[in-house]
XYZ file of C-alpha atoms in Angstrom:
632
model
C 26.161 42.252 -14.492
C 23.363 44.806 -13.296
C 23.188 47.498 -15.757
C 19.721 48.738 -14.850
C 20.665 49.751 -11.401
C 21.319 53.119 -10.618
C 23.146 53.947 -7.554
C 21.290 56.836 -5.402
C 22.971 57.341 -3.023
C 27.000 56.923 -1.621
C 27.437 58.268 2.082
C 30.930 60.142 2.672
C 33.415 57.800 3.532
C 31.855 55.268 0.941
C 30.861 52.279 4.061
C 27.277 52.840 2.354
C 25.690 52.763 -0.977
C 22.479 52.188 -1.704
C 21.408 51.593 -5.381
C 17.725 50.855 -6.956
C 17.278 47.839 -9.074
C 14.277 46.151 -10.747
C 13.600 42.602 -8.486
C 14.839 40.668 -11.582
C 18.018 42.462 -11.295
C 18.342 41.309 -7.427
C 17.557 38.138 -8.122
C 19.791 37.380 -10.729
C 22.682 39.341 -8.590
C 22.455 38.004 -5.297
C 20.781 34.640 -6.050
C 17.927 35.879 -3.909
C 13.406 34.762 -3.851
C 11.410 37.529 -3.085
C 7.988 37.049 -2.312
C 5.341 39.814 -1.568
C 4.968 39.692 1.664
C 1.750 43.260 1.833
C 0.971 44.981 -0.988
C 3.823 47.778 -1.021
C 5.789 45.870 0.621
C 8.749 43.266 -0.712
C 11.093 40.811 1.006
C 13.662 38.848 0.206
C 14.712 35.731 1.623
C 18.769 34.813 0.611
C 20.080 31.634 -0.723
C 21.466 29.428 1.647
C 24.770 28.844 0.038
C 27.636 29.756 1.987
C 30.149 32.871 1.092
C 32.925 29.822 0.478
C 30.702 28.857 -2.266
C 29.436 31.711 -4.123
C 32.319 31.055 -7.065
C 30.399 27.381 -7.784
C 27.411 29.005 -7.382
C 28.432 31.126 -9.879
C 29.095 28.918 -12.270
C 25.723 26.687 -11.604
C 23.819 29.598 -11.354
C 25.163 30.029 -15.803
C 24.588 26.595 -15.990
C 20.567 26.692 -14.538
C 20.522 29.933 -16.744
C 21.240 28.205 -20.070
C 19.548 25.043 -19.144
C 16.648 27.441 -18.694
C 15.777 24.865 -14.979
C 16.354 28.784 -13.754
C 12.854 30.301 -11.792
C 12.084 33.299 -13.461
C 10.981 36.281 -11.529
C 7.785 37.288 -12.087
C 5.683 34.000 -12.446
C 3.071 35.400 -9.898
C 0.996 33.009 -7.737
C -2.699 34.512 -8.568
C -0.148 37.834 -7.911
C 0.069 36.901 -4.448
C 3.800 35.028 -4.275
C 6.192 35.414 -7.044
C 9.199 33.186 -7.906
C 10.611 30.599 -5.366
C 13.760 29.758 -4.958
C 16.077 28.628 -7.648
C 17.433 25.529 -9.151
C 21.168 26.143 -8.268
C 19.816 27.214 -5.146
C 18.668 24.438 -3.960
C 21.575 22.347 -4.307
C 23.263 24.457 -3.156
C 20.717 23.417 0.260
C 21.435 20.106 -0.937
C 25.221 20.544 -0.440
C 24.657 22.169 2.793
C 21.665 20.274 4.876
C 23.359 18.170 7.127
C 26.242 21.041 7.820
C 24.863 22.135 10.932
C 28.162 22.543 12.571
C 26.950 26.484 12.422
C 24.791 25.864 14.742
C 22.270 27.865 12.931
C 19.093 26.734 10.693
C 16.427 28.754 8.851
C 13.234 27.847 7.857
C 11.903 26.326 4.494
C 11.621 30.009 2.331
C 8.214 28.246 0.938
C 6.008 27.648 4.267
C 3.136 26.105 2.129
C -0.098 27.196 3.921
C 1.236 28.694 6.777
C 1.271 32.559 7.187
C 3.041 34.875 8.908
C 1.228 36.000 12.310
C 1.297 38.492 14.761
C 4.418 38.398 17.481
C 3.779 36.236 20.143
C 4.030 37.314 23.996
C 7.381 36.795 25.624
C 5.489 34.906 28.444
C 4.331 32.038 26.607
C 5.427 28.829 27.287
C 6.477 27.086 24.047
C 7.947 23.636 24.489
C 11.772 22.865 22.785
C 13.326 19.571 21.692
C 17.454 19.756 21.875
C 19.291 17.014 19.809
C 22.042 15.962 21.148
C 25.273 14.429 18.769
C 25.903 10.973 19.283
C 29.639 10.613 21.624
C 31.317 9.876 18.082
C 29.269 9.986 14.903
C 32.059 9.438 13.048
C 32.720 6.649 15.208
C 28.901 5.330 15.050
C 28.919 5.837 11.308
C 31.804 3.006 11.129
C 30.866 0.735 12.762
C 27.147 0.786 11.477
C 28.749 0.131 7.642
C 30.723 -2.833 8.864
C 28.547 -4.360 10.785
C 25.826 -4.626 7.470
C 28.568 -5.036 5.218
C 28.709 -8.187 3.883
C 32.671 -8.310 2.573
C 33.066 -7.964 6.053
C 34.234 -10.067 9.038
C 31.905 -8.436 11.317
C 28.626 -8.861 8.684
C 25.745 -9.355 10.841
C 27.245 -9.507 13.964
C 24.231 -7.136 16.323
C 25.337 -5.839 19.104
C 23.107 -5.358 21.926
C 21.069 -2.319 23.510
C 23.851 -1.975 26.025
C 26.202 -1.805 23.206
C 24.946 0.533 21.257
C 23.964 2.794 24.537
C 27.512 2.340 24.964
C 29.228 3.630 21.535
C 25.848 6.856 21.771
C 25.226 8.188 24.896
C 27.051 11.593 24.676
C 26.929 12.009 28.645
C 29.538 15.391 28.366
C 26.869 16.725 25.903
C 23.590 16.469 28.118
C 25.454 17.570 31.138
C 26.636 20.797 28.941
C 23.304 21.562 27.600
C 21.816 21.233 30.946
C 24.383 22.881 32.823
C 23.683 26.301 30.227
C 20.772 25.741 30.544
C 20.110 26.201 34.188
C 22.489 28.677 33.532
C 21.458 30.682 30.686
C 17.721 30.067 31.157
C 16.558 29.588 35.034
C 13.150 29.947 33.623
C 12.866 26.175 31.549
C 12.320 23.224 33.198
C 12.922 19.317 30.956
C 9.765 17.616 30.219
C 11.993 13.635 28.708
C 15.172 12.756 27.926
C 15.416 10.063 25.760
C 16.612 6.672 27.213
C 20.123 7.216 25.995
C 19.909 11.414 25.484
C 19.429 12.080 22.040
C 16.423 14.134 22.948
C 15.861 16.234 25.445
C 12.275 17.955 26.245
C 12.483 21.221 27.856
C 9.953 24.026 28.512
C 10.633 27.420 28.788
C 9.028 30.556 27.547
C 8.950 32.438 24.793
C 10.975 35.117 25.990
C 13.554 32.837 26.834
C 13.996 30.990 23.936
C 14.503 34.176 21.682
C 17.212 35.249 23.943
C 19.290 32.442 24.155
C 18.803 31.236 20.411
C 18.401 34.576 18.661
C 15.593 34.183 17.562
C 12.440 35.971 16.848
C 8.989 33.894 17.518
C 5.909 34.216 15.687
C 2.324 32.964 15.262
C 1.430 31.308 12.302
C -1.915 30.493 10.989
C -2.606 27.423 8.208
C -5.104 28.725 5.926
C -7.077 25.435 5.101
C -6.406 23.922 8.266
C -7.492 26.591 11.375
C -4.283 26.413 13.222
C -2.174 28.095 14.857
C 1.573 27.022 16.011
C 4.745 28.863 17.383
C 7.690 29.547 14.989
C 10.790 31.470 14.420
C 12.327 32.457 11.179
C 15.904 30.989 11.785
C 17.601 30.362 15.493
C 21.041 30.024 16.468
C 23.137 28.134 18.628
C 25.490 29.982 21.224
C 28.921 28.828 20.871
C 28.858 27.341 23.377
C 26.641 23.787 22.907
C 27.994 23.310 19.189
C 29.776 21.032 19.948
C 27.037 18.422 21.419
C 24.178 19.593 19.760
C 23.299 19.041 16.173
C 19.662 21.652 16.699
C 16.408 22.509 18.144
C 13.149 20.841 16.850
C 9.669 22.609 17.300
C 11.717 25.741 15.986
C 11.471 26.187 12.076
C 9.833 23.563 10.931
C 6.521 23.943 9.431
C 4.568 21.048 8.814
C 2.571 19.537 5.584
C -1.107 18.440 7.041
C -0.898 14.851 4.846
C -3.910 13.353 2.765
C -5.694 11.829 4.676
C -7.014 10.182 1.155
C -5.320 7.776 -0.340
C -4.403 8.244 -4.276
C -4.028 4.473 -4.685
C -7.337 4.142 -3.405
C -10.741 4.990 -5.049
C -14.274 4.422 -2.501
C -16.779 5.271 -5.736
C -15.676 1.463 -7.698
C -17.668 -1.408 -7.921
C -21.488 -0.577 -6.662
C -20.195 2.486 -4.956
C -23.387 4.888 -4.931
C -22.232 8.507 -4.802
C -25.171 9.742 -3.949
C -25.718 8.108 -0.943
C -23.279 8.101 3.048
C -21.174 4.814 3.125
C -22.870 1.627 4.520
C -22.213 -2.530 4.183
C -23.048 -2.497 0.249
C -22.648 1.262 -0.937
C -18.868 1.006 -2.306
C -16.621 -2.373 -3.344
C -17.886 -5.866 -3.906
C -19.645 -7.923 -1.887
C -17.253 -10.940 -1.895
C -14.110 -11.681 -3.396
C -15.237 -13.427 -6.439
C -17.376 -10.992 -7.725
C -13.689 -8.926 -7.146
C -11.646 -11.101 -9.235
C -14.336 -11.270 -12.204
C -14.333 -7.940 -12.946
C -10.855 -6.571 -11.993
C -9.236 -9.765 -14.194
C -5.831 -11.272 -14.031
C -4.302 -7.924 -13.336
C -5.804 -8.888 -9.688
C -2.954 -9.167 -7.251
C -3.660 -11.708 -3.986
C -1.252 -13.153 -1.212
C -1.516 -17.029 -3.022
C -0.814 -15.085 -6.199
C 2.650 -13.531 -4.610
C 4.432 -16.590 -3.467
C 4.082 -17.838 -7.061
C 5.672 -14.633 -8.737
C 8.695 -14.698 -5.872
C 8.687 -17.861 -5.048
C 7.995 -17.748 -1.584
C 7.369 -20.670 0.121
C 4.080 -22.173 0.772
C 2.420 -21.288 3.946
C 3.873 -23.862 7.556
C 0.744 -26.230 8.951
C -0.785 -24.574 11.895
C 2.138 -26.913 15.164
C 4.480 -27.408 12.361
C 8.007 -26.412 14.169
C 7.408 -24.032 10.757
C 5.254 -22.148 12.395
C 6.948 -22.728 15.286
C 9.772 -21.094 13.904
C 8.729 -18.169 12.541
C 6.562 -16.811 15.607
C 10.134 -16.134 16.967
C 10.146 -13.535 14.197
C 9.439 -10.073 15.010
C 7.298 -7.770 12.511
C 5.921 -4.222 12.134
C 3.309 -1.907 10.584
C 3.667 1.648 11.287
C -0.178 3.692 11.432
C -1.458 6.727 11.332
C -3.480 9.408 10.427
C -6.441 8.261 13.246
C -6.073 5.149 11.318
C -7.655 2.366 12.751
C -7.060 -2.031 11.853
C -10.106 -3.787 11.390
C -9.984 -7.339 12.998
C -13.166 -8.383 11.812
C -11.595 -6.882 7.857
C -8.511 -9.224 8.460
C -10.420 -11.900 9.045
C -12.818 -11.485 5.669
C -9.687 -11.427 4.128
C -8.037 -14.644 5.006
C -10.510 -16.507 4.344
C -10.693 -17.165 0.345
C -6.667 -17.816 1.162
C -6.345 -20.532 3.341
C -4.477 -18.153 5.438
C -4.610 -19.214 9.516
C -6.095 -16.534 11.140
C -4.602 -18.224 15.626
C -2.392 -15.027 14.927
C -3.397 -11.317 16.443
C -2.496 -8.119 16.591
C -0.669 -5.939 19.398
C -1.283 -2.207 19.868
C 1.972 -0.753 20.340
C 0.429 3.109 21.183
C -3.302 3.975 22.222
C -5.990 2.108 24.222
C -8.540 2.341 21.941
C -7.406 1.597 18.968
C -6.467 -1.650 16.816
C -7.632 -5.013 17.473
C -10.643 -3.667 19.353
C -15.000 -3.195 17.856
C -13.924 -0.029 18.006
C -11.272 -0.282 14.959
C -14.279 -2.595 13.331
C -16.954 0.303 13.748
C -14.572 2.488 12.208
C -13.521 0.857 9.566
C -17.996 0.472 8.770
C -18.685 4.258 9.330
C -16.272 5.386 7.387
C -13.572 3.129 5.368
C -10.988 5.632 4.032
C -10.342 5.798 7.880
C -9.247 2.492 7.783
C -8.235 1.573 3.710
C -3.860 2.019 4.790
C -4.064 0.229 8.377
C -5.908 -3.039 6.954
C -3.534 -2.650 3.955
C -0.611 -2.424 5.962
C -1.915 -5.585 8.989
C -3.828 -7.431 5.604
C -0.454 -8.128 3.583
C 2.416 -7.951 6.432
C 0.278 -11.142 7.423
C -1.033 -13.326 4.878
C 3.202 -13.383 3.951
C 3.929 -14.078 7.507
C 1.340 -15.073 9.328
C 2.903 -16.543 12.062
C 5.110 -13.192 13.054
C 4.662 -11.800 15.631
C 3.258 -8.751 14.230
C 2.728 -5.067 16.067
C 0.558 -2.103 14.487
C 1.965 0.763 16.339
C -0.415 3.706 15.813
C -0.123 7.515 16.371
C -3.190 9.855 16.022
C -3.837 12.670 13.528
C -1.132 13.786 11.787
C -1.366 17.493 12.524
C 0.832 20.665 12.438
C 3.104 18.806 15.114
C 3.423 15.391 13.294
C 7.499 14.905 12.164
C 7.796 15.033 15.948
C 5.419 13.013 17.325
C 6.412 10.774 15.030
C 10.249 11.713 16.142
C 9.855 11.134 19.718
C 7.211 7.641 19.253
C 9.993 6.357 16.911
C 12.349 7.094 19.751
C 9.838 5.333 22.534
C 8.316 2.764 20.662
C 11.860 1.155 19.055
C 14.687 3.002 19.115
C 14.142 2.839 23.369
C 13.491 -0.601 23.887
C 15.464 -3.286 24.891
C 14.129 -5.835 21.863
C 13.213 -3.557 18.870
C 11.122 -5.649 16.244
C 13.065 -7.261 13.021
C 11.226 -5.451 10.728
C 9.502 -1.881 10.315
C 7.436 -1.187 7.598
C 6.454 2.284 6.982
C 3.831 3.686 4.766
C 4.143 7.246 5.234
C 5.905 9.787 4.539
C 6.559 14.364 3.537
C 8.252 16.109 1.249
C 12.099 16.192 2.275
C 12.538 20.157 1.496
C 10.501 20.393 4.961
C 12.142 18.584 6.705
C 14.671 20.814 9.316
C 18.388 19.624 9.638
C 17.448 18.673 13.796
C 14.982 15.888 11.813
C 17.414 14.497 9.354
C 19.769 13.953 11.894
C 17.973 12.956 15.082
C 16.777 9.722 11.891
C 19.773 9.210 10.654
C 21.631 8.619 14.483
C 17.581 6.273 15.577
C 18.073 4.745 12.513
C 21.448 3.442 12.440
C 21.163 2.028 15.893
C 18.065 -0.039 14.528
C 20.620 -0.736 11.990
C 23.523 -2.422 15.031
C 21.083 -4.345 16.425
C 19.905 -5.614 13.106
C 15.924 -4.246 12.447
C 15.100 -4.044 9.064
C 13.573 -0.397 8.191
C 11.552 -0.352 4.598
C 10.074 2.552 4.043
C 7.415 2.719 1.502
C 8.974 5.036 -1.095
C 5.762 7.562 -1.730
C 2.895 7.408 -4.574
C 3.575 10.978 -6.695
C 6.330 10.199 -8.465
C 9.045 12.721 -8.263
C 6.705 15.264 -6.914
C 5.959 14.322 -3.780
C 2.303 14.594 -2.123
C 2.603 19.071 -3.050
C 1.919 18.505 -6.583
C -2.026 16.894 -5.347
C -2.959 19.700 -3.716
C -3.373 23.429 -5.224
C -3.076 26.097 -4.214
C -3.520 29.712 -5.666
C -5.171 27.376 -7.999
C -2.592 25.865 -9.596
C -1.694 22.338 -9.636
C 1.905 21.143 -9.173
C 3.425 24.748 -8.240
C 5.181 23.286 -5.556
C 7.975 21.800 -8.710
C 8.569 25.214 -9.616
C 9.051 26.648 -6.445
C 10.798 24.367 -4.619
C 12.110 21.806 -7.459
C 11.306 17.298 -7.730
C 10.456 16.035 -4.197
C 12.033 12.613 -2.828
C 9.475 11.782 0.952
C 11.063 11.247 3.941
C 12.366 9.219 5.596
C 11.885 7.263 3.150
C 14.871 9.138 1.561
C 16.966 8.017 4.595
C 21.001 6.634 4.463
C 19.668 3.798 6.850
C 16.254 2.757 5.442
C 15.520 0.410 2.305
C 13.450 2.002 0.025
C 10.626 0.416 -1.570
C 9.113 1.490 -4.682
C 6.021 -0.267 -6.872
C 6.076 -1.882 -9.682
C 3.377 -4.020 -12.424
C 3.135 -6.483 -14.415
C 3.739 -10.202 -13.162
C 0.041 -10.059 -11.864
C -1.183 -10.493 -15.264
C 2.238 -12.709 -16.591
C 3.744 -9.596 -18.284
C 6.901 -8.186 -18.038
C 7.650 -6.394 -14.890
C 7.702 -2.066 -14.992
C 7.721 0.765 -12.523
C 4.078 1.765 -12.185
C 2.706 4.461 -13.628
C -0.536 6.591 -13.671
C 0.257 7.261 -17.412
C 1.122 3.655 -18.321
C -2.137 1.477 -20.330
C 0.687 -1.033 -21.736
C -0.144 -4.865 -21.869
C 1.021 -4.555 -18.100
C -1.763 -3.150 -16.837
C -4.049 -4.769 -18.716
C -4.640 -1.360 -20.653
C -6.161 0.022 -17.204
C -4.077 2.947 -16.187
C -2.721 2.643 -12.230
C -3.950 5.065 -9.661
C -0.847 6.079 -8.452
C 3.055 6.724 -10.149
C 5.797 5.002 -7.777
C 7.875 7.354 -6.152
C 11.597 7.790 -6.979
C 14.132 10.449 -7.009
C 17.364 11.880 -5.840
C 17.453 13.160 -2.371
C 18.047 17.396 -1.867
C 19.470 16.914 1.609
C 21.296 13.528 2.150
C 24.773 13.264 -0.198
C 25.711 9.646 -2.278
C 25.671 6.428 0.200
C 28.713 4.567 -0.472
C 27.058 1.950 -1.652
C 25.735 3.852 -4.492
C 28.622 4.363 -6.117
C 28.968 3.452 -9.818
C 25.122 2.962 -9.461
C 24.027 6.943 -10.379
C 25.870 9.879 -11.556
C 24.147 12.606 -9.031
C 25.520 13.176 -5.761
C 23.007 12.779 -3.818
C 20.833 9.461 -2.358
C 18.402 8.209 -4.710
C 15.150 6.727 -4.227
C 14.009 3.832 -3.889
C 16.184 0.966 -3.489
C 13.641 -2.121 -4.523
C 10.425 -2.253 -5.514
C 7.892 -5.228 -5.916
C 4.269 -5.742 -6.880
C 2.252 -2.169 -5.683
C -0.372 -2.335 -8.729
C -4.501 -3.799 -8.308
C -4.123 -5.021 -4.850
C -6.990 -7.447 -3.893
C -7.986 -5.981 0.048
C -11.046 -6.135 2.506
C -12.125 -2.603 3.992
C -15.642 -2.420 5.907
C -16.630 -5.541 4.955
C -16.060 -4.956 1.386
C -13.983 -5.686 -1.323
C -11.552 -3.591 -3.411
C -8.797 -3.034 -4.741
C -5.959 -0.837 -4.573
C -2.859 0.400 -5.666
C 0.098 1.808 -3.582
C 3.463 1.412 -2.622
C 2.100 1.717 0.423
C 0.765 -2.191 -0.597
C 4.606 -3.138 -1.509
C 6.495 -2.287 1.485
C 4.416 -4.548 4.196
C 4.550 -7.183 1.421
C 8.043 -7.376 1.329
C 8.059 -7.106 5.009
C 6.450 -10.318 5.356
C 9.017 -11.451 3.154
C 11.196 -11.112 4.949
C 10.295 -12.167 7.956
C 9.989 -15.978 6.498
C 13.796 -15.190 5.618
C 14.936 -14.334 9.514
C 12.565 -17.235 10.590
C 15.134 -19.368 8.627
C 18.321 -17.102 9.927
C 17.122 -17.792 13.229
C 16.521 -21.586 13.617
C 20.025 -22.108 12.287
C 21.971 -20.511 14.638
C 22.423 -17.139 12.471
C 22.016 -12.862 13.307
C 18.889 -11.909 11.290
C 18.703 -10.476 7.767
C 19.068 -6.342 9.273
C 19.717 -3.731 7.413
C 19.656 -4.859 4.000
C 20.954 -1.592 1.323
C 24.374 -3.134 1.294
C 24.140 -6.297 0.507
C 21.200 -5.667 -2.255
C 23.904 -2.862 -4.195
C-alpha cells in the first residue's frame, strides 16, 4: 500500500520503525491532512475517525478516490497551506461529531484566519464554560418527540417552565462538577450558573486548565481583524466528569467574523451616488411609488404576501380579533450591532395600511433599538440597520397586533457563538414565559461549531419546544457553501469547499428548529422555485436574485426521524420549508429599496405563525410550537 516508502531504521527489539515517504503517500495511507506550519516543518492532522471505524473508512476512502472527491495532495494556496480534510474524513467527522462520551474534543483542522502565536502565560486568567448533561437526555428527547408528534395523544400538551426544569436539571452532575473543581482546581472561581445548571461559567489561571483538562493554551491572532484569543488544539475531560459533562466552551472553538453586509441588499441601487457619502438621498428611492415603478411586478410587499399565502386581512383596531392577537408574542434576533429604526418602520407601514399602535420591546441593551439612536444610526450608515429593519418590518407587517421583541446582541466578535448561547439561554430558556415564536436570521458554518456548543443548543431548543415555542432560523444566503465561500483567502474565491466541504448554516441545521429557505416566482404570477443567484427565468422578471437560498446536509447531526423517507442522506437536511425571499420592499435610512434573503422569509413566516397562534389561543388550544413533525 506504500511502495514509495523506504524503511530507514528498525530498533533492536522492533518497538520503532522509522520510515520515509512522500507526504501524498502518508495522506492516503493514514488519512491525514498535512499543513505547512513553517518553512521547514510539516505538521499533520490525524483523521477524526476512531480506530473502530478503520475498515469502514478504508472502504469509503476507496470510493472517494474512485469518485474523484478526495482532496489531493499538493493543492496549495500560495504555498501557505496544502491539501485539507478529505471527503471521507468529513464523513467520519459527521458520524462521530456528537460522540462526546470519550471526553475528548479537538479544534477544527482549518481555523480560517486564526494563526497560532506564542504559548500564553500560565498565570493569565481565562474563562471556560462546562456544559452539563441533562438529567436524562434520552428521556428529554422521548418527551419532546412525543409532545410534538401529531399522532400522539399528548400532542401539544406543553409543559410549564417548572416541569421542564424538573425533567432536565442534573443536580447530581452539578454537585460533582463543583466538588471536582474545588478539589482539583482550587484557584478556579465560579462566575455564573444558568438557571437549570446546563452551563457553569468558571474563571481560572491558564495553568489550572492545562493541568485539569490535559490541554495547552496558545495565543491565536486573526490575520484580518486584529483580534486575539486564547485557545487549545484539544482537551480531555477527567474521567470523573465524563458522566455528567458533555464538553467545554471557550477552549477549542474558533469564531468566524460574520460578514457585516447582507448579500441580498445593494445599497448602490436607485439614485445612489457612489462618489458621495451616505445621505438622506444618496441611495434607494424616495418613496414607494418610485420603487414599485422601478422593480415591476416581482416586488414583494406585505399586501402581496397576504394574497399569495391566503392570509386574513389585518384586524381592525379595537376588534376582538386584534385583542386576541395581542395575546401572542414573537421575537426577532439581531446581532452585528444592528439597530432598527422606529421612524423607518412607520414610513414602511403607511402605504400598506398597517396599524402603528404597537411598539417593539428591547430585550437587551439600554441605548439601542426603540430609541432615537436607532434612527440616527440608520441614517448615518444604512448597512448597520438593513437586517434589523427587514426583520422587524416584516414580522410586524404580518401580525401587527402581536407583542414583539427585538433581541439585540452586540457586534459578533471572537466570542460570538459563546455570546449567542449565553444570551439565548438568559433571554428565552431561563424565562418563565418565553416568546411563542422566535425568528433568527443569522448563522455560521457548521464546521466551526464545537461539539459542546451543538449539544448545548440541542438541549436548549428542546426545552423551548416542550413549552410551545417555535424557533425559525434562516437557512442562509450562500447555497450549500456557507458564507465562507464569499470570503477570499490566499487570493481564492470558494477556497473553503475543497478544504472543508459544503457547509450548512448553524443553528439552522439543529434538529429542534425549523429551517426556512427562500423562493421566487409567485409575486409576478409565476411558478414558485428556489431562489438562486444564477436564475433569470420568468419567475424573476429576467433579473437574477442577489442570493441563493441556503440548504444541504449536516456534517454533524444525524437524520431526524421525521425526515425518514424524504431523502437518502444519513444526516439532517435543510431547509424544512421555504417561502418568498426575493425583491422585498423595505425602508432603511428613510429610503425605499428592495432586498433578497432567507432573512426576509423567516420573520415573515414568524408573523404568519403568530396569527395561527392567536386563532388557537382564542378557542382554548395550545400554540403551534415545534413545527417539523407536523410539516413532514
